[in-house]
Coordinates of C-alpha atoms in Angstrom, one line a residue:
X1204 CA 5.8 23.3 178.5
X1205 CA 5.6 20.6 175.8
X1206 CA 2.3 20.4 173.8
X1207 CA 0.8 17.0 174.6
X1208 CA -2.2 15.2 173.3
X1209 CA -2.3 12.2 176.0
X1210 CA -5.9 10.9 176.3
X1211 CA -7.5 12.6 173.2
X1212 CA -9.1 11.1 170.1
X1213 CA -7.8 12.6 166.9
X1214 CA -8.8 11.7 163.4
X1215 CA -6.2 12.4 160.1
X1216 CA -7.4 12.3 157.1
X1217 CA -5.1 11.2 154.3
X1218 CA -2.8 9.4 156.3
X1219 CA -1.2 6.7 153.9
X1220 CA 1.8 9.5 152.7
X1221 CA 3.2 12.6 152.5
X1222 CA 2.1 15.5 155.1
X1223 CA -1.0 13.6 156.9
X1224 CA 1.4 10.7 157.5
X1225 CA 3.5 13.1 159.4
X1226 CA 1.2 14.6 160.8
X1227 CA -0.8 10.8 162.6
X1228 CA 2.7 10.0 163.6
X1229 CA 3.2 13.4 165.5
X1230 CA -0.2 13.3 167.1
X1231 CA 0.4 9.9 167.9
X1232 CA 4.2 10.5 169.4
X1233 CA 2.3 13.0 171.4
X1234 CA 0.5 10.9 173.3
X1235 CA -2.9 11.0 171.2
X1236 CA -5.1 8.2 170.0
X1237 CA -4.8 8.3 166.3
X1238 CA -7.3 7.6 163.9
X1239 CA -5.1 7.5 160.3
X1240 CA -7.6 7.1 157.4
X1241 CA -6.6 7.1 154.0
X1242 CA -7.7 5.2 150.6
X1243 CA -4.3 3.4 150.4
X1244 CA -4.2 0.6 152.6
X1245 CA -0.5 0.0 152.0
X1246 CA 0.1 3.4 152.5
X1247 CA -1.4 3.0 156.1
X1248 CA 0.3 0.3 157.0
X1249 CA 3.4 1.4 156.5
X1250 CA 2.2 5.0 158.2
X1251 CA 1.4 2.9 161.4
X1252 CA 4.8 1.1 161.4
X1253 CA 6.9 4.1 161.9
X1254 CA 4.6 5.6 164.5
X1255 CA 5.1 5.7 168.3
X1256 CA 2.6 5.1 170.5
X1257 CA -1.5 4.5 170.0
X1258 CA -2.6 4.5 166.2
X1259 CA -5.6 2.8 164.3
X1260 CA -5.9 2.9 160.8
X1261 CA -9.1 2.3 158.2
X1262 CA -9.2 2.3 154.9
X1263 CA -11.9 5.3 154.3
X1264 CA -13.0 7.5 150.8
X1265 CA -13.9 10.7 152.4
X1266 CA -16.2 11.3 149.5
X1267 CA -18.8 8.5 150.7
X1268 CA -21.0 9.9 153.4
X1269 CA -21.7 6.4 154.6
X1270 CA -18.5 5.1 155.1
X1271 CA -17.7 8.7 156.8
X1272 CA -20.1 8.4 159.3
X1273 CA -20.0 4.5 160.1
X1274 CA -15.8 5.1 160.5
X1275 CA -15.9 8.1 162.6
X1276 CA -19.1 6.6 164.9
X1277 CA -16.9 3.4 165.2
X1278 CA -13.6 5.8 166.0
X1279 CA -15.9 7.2 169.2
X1280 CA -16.1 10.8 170.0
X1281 CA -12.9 13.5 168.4
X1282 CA -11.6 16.0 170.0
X1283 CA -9.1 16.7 166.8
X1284 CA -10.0 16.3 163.4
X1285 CA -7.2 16.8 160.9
X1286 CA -8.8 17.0 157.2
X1287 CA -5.2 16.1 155.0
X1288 CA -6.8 14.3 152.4
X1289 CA -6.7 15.9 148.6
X1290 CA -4.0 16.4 146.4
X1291 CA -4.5 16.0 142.0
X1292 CA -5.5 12.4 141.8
X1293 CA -2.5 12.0 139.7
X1294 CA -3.6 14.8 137.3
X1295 CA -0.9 17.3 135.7
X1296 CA -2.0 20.8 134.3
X1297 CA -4.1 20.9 130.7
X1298 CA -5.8 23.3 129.0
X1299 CA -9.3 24.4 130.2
X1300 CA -10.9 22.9 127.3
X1301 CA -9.2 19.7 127.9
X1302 CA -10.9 19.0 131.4
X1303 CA -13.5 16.2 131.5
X1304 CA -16.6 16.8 134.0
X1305 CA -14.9 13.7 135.9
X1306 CA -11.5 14.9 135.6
X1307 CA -13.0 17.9 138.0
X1308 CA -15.3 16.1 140.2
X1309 CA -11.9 13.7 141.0
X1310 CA -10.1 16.8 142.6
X1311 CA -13.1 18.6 144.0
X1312 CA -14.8 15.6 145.9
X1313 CA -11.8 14.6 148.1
X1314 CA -10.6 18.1 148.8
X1315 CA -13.8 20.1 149.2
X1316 CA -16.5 17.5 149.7
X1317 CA -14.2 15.4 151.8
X1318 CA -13.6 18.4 154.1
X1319 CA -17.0 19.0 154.7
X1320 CA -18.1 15.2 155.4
X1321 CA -15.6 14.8 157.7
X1322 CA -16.5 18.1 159.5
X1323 CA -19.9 17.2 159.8
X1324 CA -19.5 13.6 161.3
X1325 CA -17.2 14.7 164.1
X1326 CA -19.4 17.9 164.7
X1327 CA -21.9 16.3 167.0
X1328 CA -19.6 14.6 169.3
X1329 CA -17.5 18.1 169.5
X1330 CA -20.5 20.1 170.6
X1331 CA -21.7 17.5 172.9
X1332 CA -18.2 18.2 174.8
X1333 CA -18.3 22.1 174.4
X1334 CA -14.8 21.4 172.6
X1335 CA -13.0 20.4 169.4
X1336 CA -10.1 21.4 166.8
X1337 CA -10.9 21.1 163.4
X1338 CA -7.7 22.1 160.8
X1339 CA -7.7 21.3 157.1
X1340 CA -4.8 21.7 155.0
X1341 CA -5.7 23.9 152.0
X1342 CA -2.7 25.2 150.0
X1343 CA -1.5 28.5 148.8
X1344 CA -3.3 27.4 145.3
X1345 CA -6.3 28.2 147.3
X1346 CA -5.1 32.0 147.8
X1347 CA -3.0 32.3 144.8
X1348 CA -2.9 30.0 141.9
X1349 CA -1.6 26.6 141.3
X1350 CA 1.4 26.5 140.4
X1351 CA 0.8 23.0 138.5
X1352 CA -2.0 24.9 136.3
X1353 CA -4.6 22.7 137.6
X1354 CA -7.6 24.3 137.7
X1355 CA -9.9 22.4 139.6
X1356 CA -7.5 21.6 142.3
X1357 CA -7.6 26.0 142.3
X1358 CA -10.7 25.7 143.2
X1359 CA -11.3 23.0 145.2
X1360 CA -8.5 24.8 147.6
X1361 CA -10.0 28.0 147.9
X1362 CA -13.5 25.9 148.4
X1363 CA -12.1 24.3 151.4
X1364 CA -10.8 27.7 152.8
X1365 CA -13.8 29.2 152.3
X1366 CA -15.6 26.6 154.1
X1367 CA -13.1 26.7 157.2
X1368 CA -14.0 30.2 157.8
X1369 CA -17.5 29.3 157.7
X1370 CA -17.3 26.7 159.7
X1371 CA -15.4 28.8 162.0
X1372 CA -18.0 30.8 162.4
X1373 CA -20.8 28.1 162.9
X1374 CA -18.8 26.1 164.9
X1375 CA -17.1 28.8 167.4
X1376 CA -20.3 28.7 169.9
X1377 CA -19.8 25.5 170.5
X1378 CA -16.0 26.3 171.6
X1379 CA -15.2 24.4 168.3
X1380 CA -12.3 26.5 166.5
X1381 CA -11.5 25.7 162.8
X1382 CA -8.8 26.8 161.0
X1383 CA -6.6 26.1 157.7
X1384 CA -3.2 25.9 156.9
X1385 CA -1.8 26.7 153.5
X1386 CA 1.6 25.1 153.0
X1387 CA 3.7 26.5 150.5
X1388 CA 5.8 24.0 148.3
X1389 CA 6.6 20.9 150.0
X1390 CA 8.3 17.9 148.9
X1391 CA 6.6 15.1 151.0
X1392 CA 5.1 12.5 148.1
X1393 CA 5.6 11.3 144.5
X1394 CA 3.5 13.8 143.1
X1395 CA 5.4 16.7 144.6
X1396 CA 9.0 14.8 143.8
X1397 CA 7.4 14.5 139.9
X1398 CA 6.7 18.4 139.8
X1399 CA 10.1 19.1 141.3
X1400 CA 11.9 17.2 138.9
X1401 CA 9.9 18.6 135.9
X1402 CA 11.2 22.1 136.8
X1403 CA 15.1 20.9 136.4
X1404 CA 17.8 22.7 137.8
X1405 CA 17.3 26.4 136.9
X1406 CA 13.6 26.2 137.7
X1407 CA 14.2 24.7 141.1
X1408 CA 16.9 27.7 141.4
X1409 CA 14.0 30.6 140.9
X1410 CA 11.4 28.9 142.9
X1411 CA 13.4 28.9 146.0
X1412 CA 14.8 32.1 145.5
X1413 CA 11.3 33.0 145.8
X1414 CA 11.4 31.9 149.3
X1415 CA 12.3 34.3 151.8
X1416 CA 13.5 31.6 153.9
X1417 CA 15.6 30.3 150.7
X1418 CA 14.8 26.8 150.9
X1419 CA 11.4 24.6 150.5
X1420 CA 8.6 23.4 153.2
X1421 CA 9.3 19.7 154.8
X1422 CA 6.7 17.9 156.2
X1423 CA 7.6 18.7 159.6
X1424 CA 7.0 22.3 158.9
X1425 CA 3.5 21.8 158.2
X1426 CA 2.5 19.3 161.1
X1427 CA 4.3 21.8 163.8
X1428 CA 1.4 24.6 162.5
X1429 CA -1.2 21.4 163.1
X1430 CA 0.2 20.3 166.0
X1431 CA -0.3 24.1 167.8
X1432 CA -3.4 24.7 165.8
X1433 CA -4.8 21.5 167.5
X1434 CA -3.8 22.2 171.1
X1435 CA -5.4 24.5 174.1
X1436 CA -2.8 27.4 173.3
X1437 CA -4.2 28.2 170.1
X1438 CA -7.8 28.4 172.3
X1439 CA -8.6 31.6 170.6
X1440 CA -7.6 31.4 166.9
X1441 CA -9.9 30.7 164.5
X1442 CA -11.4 30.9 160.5
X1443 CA -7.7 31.9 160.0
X1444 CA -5.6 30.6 156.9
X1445 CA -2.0 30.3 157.8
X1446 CA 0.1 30.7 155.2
X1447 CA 3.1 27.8 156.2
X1448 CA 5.3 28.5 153.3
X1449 CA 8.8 29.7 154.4
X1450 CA 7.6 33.9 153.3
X1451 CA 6.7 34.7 149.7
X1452 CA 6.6 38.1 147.9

């Protein structure tokens, strides 16, 4: 039996590119009523005119608890919140000693403090219904390192798991399961393509050969993990991180 999302309210978070794009337009193709919320406007737009089937999108910075609250009250009550927004803010790897105070708070806020905004709008309308999926997409930089050398972003990862399990474990009485998934490397925006390209041919060679499954994550990949995460069959699965990242030693 096909997973299907017909008559539900889901909310995705970073929605203008890349893997929470994929991810809206899945929910969305499943019969879902999409919320896709992302700072990039054009990004959104052009989101929403690939998508099948019922999608809103908003303009939204997850790291202002006003605007959180006032999109996700105007949105009405979740069943599925998908927390995709992060990523490096355009940022490349430095030395420690390099890194400005705002250089760190950039990477932090919309991973970590996005995560937990979000989260905490769509809580109250989740335990009114005795039901809700939350996933955020973390990374293996969160469990590992990054392998851009970016130190906050590190951080900010393993913040955001740590706060899923948490959550998790807050939430669960409430019949509210939370759960992360770490992708391995995907090539799903510009930022991915640029750190790609910088490892040129031989380092491109390695890094998949470090892959059990010889070949790197697509987008697809990550939003099937979401997709099942989000649905009734994964009813009793949650504070788990999985690792989505094609098997690594």
């Amino acid at each position: 039996m096909q997973i299907r999302f017909d008559g539900e309210r889901v909310i995705v978070t970073g929605a203008g590119h890349g893997i929470g794009r994929g991810i809206a337009r899945d929910f969305a193709a499943l019969g879902a009523e999409v919320l896709a919320l992302d700072v990039n406007a054009a990004g959104l737009a052009e989101t929403k005119e690939g998508a099948a089937g019922s999608m809103t999108t908003a303009t939204l910075d997850v790291t202002d608890p006003a605007a959180v609250r006032e999109t996700v009250a105007g949105f009405g009550a979740a069943s599925v919140l998908v927390h995709s927004a992060g990523g490096v803010r355009g940022q490349v790897g430095r030395p420690l000693e390099e890194i400005t105070p705002e250089d760190w708070d950039a990477i932090v806020d919309v991973n970590m403090k996005g995560a937990f905004l979000m989260a905490q709008a769509v809580a109250p309308s989740m335990k009114a219904k005795a039901r809700g999926r939350i996933v955020t997409i973390s990374s293996g930089a969160g469990i590992g390192v990054s392998l851009t050398g970016i130190q906050a972003y590190a951080a900010a990862k393993a913040g955001e798991i740590g706060l899923t399990r948490q959550l998790a474990h807050e939430l669960g009485p409430f019949g509210i399961t939370v759960n992360s998934i770490a992708p391995g490397f995907v090539r799903s925006n510009p930022t991915t393509e640029r750190q790609w390209d910088s490892y040129g041919a031989d380092g491109q060679a390695k890094l998949v050969q470090g892959i059990f499954l010889r070949r790197t994550g697509t987008v697809e990949d990550i939003s099937n993990m979401t997709l099942f995460l989000a649905s009734s069959r994964a009813g009793w699965i949650t504070g788990q991180v999985i690792q989505v990242n094609g098997g690594r030693a």
